[in-house]
Amino acid sequence: MMLKKFILLFLLITIACGDSKENNVTKTEENKTLLVKADGSYDKIPLEKDTIVLKVMQTRVKSLSSFNSIEEGLEENMKYMEKLANQAQTEGSKPDIILFHEFPLTGYSSGTRQEKMPFTIEVPGPETERLGKVAKSCDCYVIFGSYVRDAAWPDHILSINTVLGRDGKIAKTFWKSRNIKRLYKTKEITTTTIEGVRDAYRKKYGIEEEFPVLQTEYGNIAVSTVQFDPFIYAAFAMRGTEIMLRTATLFAQEDVVFTAWSNDFYSAMANFTLPVSTGYNAGESIIVNPHGEILAKHPSKEEDGIVEAKIPIAAFRKDRTIPNYALEMVKPVFEQYRQEIPINHLNVKKDKLPKTGEEMKKLFDSISRYVPVKTAD
């Protein structure tokens, strides 16, 4: 009995010391890098035009696992993306930015980690090279999400949004910041996000890459797949985001509208389509202005199509500062808050990575700061 209590006390002290050491390292790194300017200004480059055209591609999703071969699936999905991009160039206004949804190339895959790994792409890779030619031919930015594998992160399945520049080259990649948690009763999402490996991510890419902003001649843009997470988007806004481009696997319109409104930036959500009979809230891709007004919305949940809107970026940018948040007022509360699942929860050896959503839930339950730990008497 006494031995068990001693071991438990030792573990608690060890964890506390580890947290303290980690926090000291983190704070030192945070203090070294200027992430937000104190005067409300933010970095940007000169605009090429006063008004830009944003086009959102609402398309069907086909999983690579449903084809006879991965090569066949990638080819069909690629050709469909090329077809829609060509349509975007020839119909309506010429696009400056084309936004696809989260899975136009790979689709969504189920199964274990090892079963899903083949249904990923590499960035850079042949797919980004081919889509780069699309971007170059239409003289616009092309953005899409995908499941990605990376030799630097063995056995991790990454959710990454890639931005292809007007020159056809990769201008920026955006890791997903974090996954929504406790959405399901029996499982959790297994993809690796910045939050899951934050310290290793910082060491490799730098703290400024946690909430990166791409400064372009069409405005400061950022891309994310995160949903229902106001803190994440507030951080992007503080970093100088002017156009927040979002990719989705289903979404709530209210989330997009409020996020744009509360963070004073333009935003768009590209969704995929599904038959209404499935019962899922697919389609209805939208573009929203900083006042929370919907500039454009696709009327269908199951029909593919293109949504477009003009953004008066020069007028919007004039005399603009980052949003006015009540951070000093809420700081005492925020400093005492501890999120349920600690960061770096996937910073483990590859053989220890959860193989399924059920295993991911077991991991979360075991490290949860909210779920009481059961101990023997």
Coordinates of C-alpha atoms in Angstrom, one line a residue, residues 113 117 148-158 160 175 192-194 196-205 346-348 350 353:
R113 CA -2.7 3.2 -39.9
M117 CA -0.8 4.8 -45.5
V148 CA 0.4 13.1 -46.9
R149 CA 3.3 10.8 -46.0
D150 CA 6.7 12.2 -45.3
A151 CA 10.0 10.3 -44.7
A152 CA 10.9 12.8 -42.0
W153 CA 7.8 11.6 -40.1
P154 CA 7.8 7.8 -40.6
D155 CA 4.4 6.1 -40.2
H156 CA 2.7 9.4 -39.5
I157 CA -0.3 10.3 -41.7
L158 CA -0.3 14.0 -42.1
I160 CA -1.6 19.0 -45.2
W175 CA 0.0 21.4 -41.5
T192 CA -0.8 13.7 -36.9
T193 CA -1.2 17.5 -36.4
I194 CA 1.2 20.2 -35.1
G196 CA 0.5 16.1 -31.5
V197 CA 4.2 16.6 -32.2
R198 CA 4.6 20.2 -31.3
D199 CA 8.1 20.2 -29.8
A200 CA 9.5 18.1 -32.6
Y201 CA 7.7 20.3 -35.2
R202 CA 9.1 23.5 -33.6
K203 CA 12.6 22.1 -33.6
K204 CA 12.4 21.1 -37.3
Y205 CA 10.5 24.1 -38.7
L346 CA 2.1 11.6 -30.8
N347 CA 5.8 12.4 -30.2
V348 CA 6.5 8.6 -29.7
K350 CA 6.7 4.8 -34.7
L353 CA 1.7 5.2 -32.8

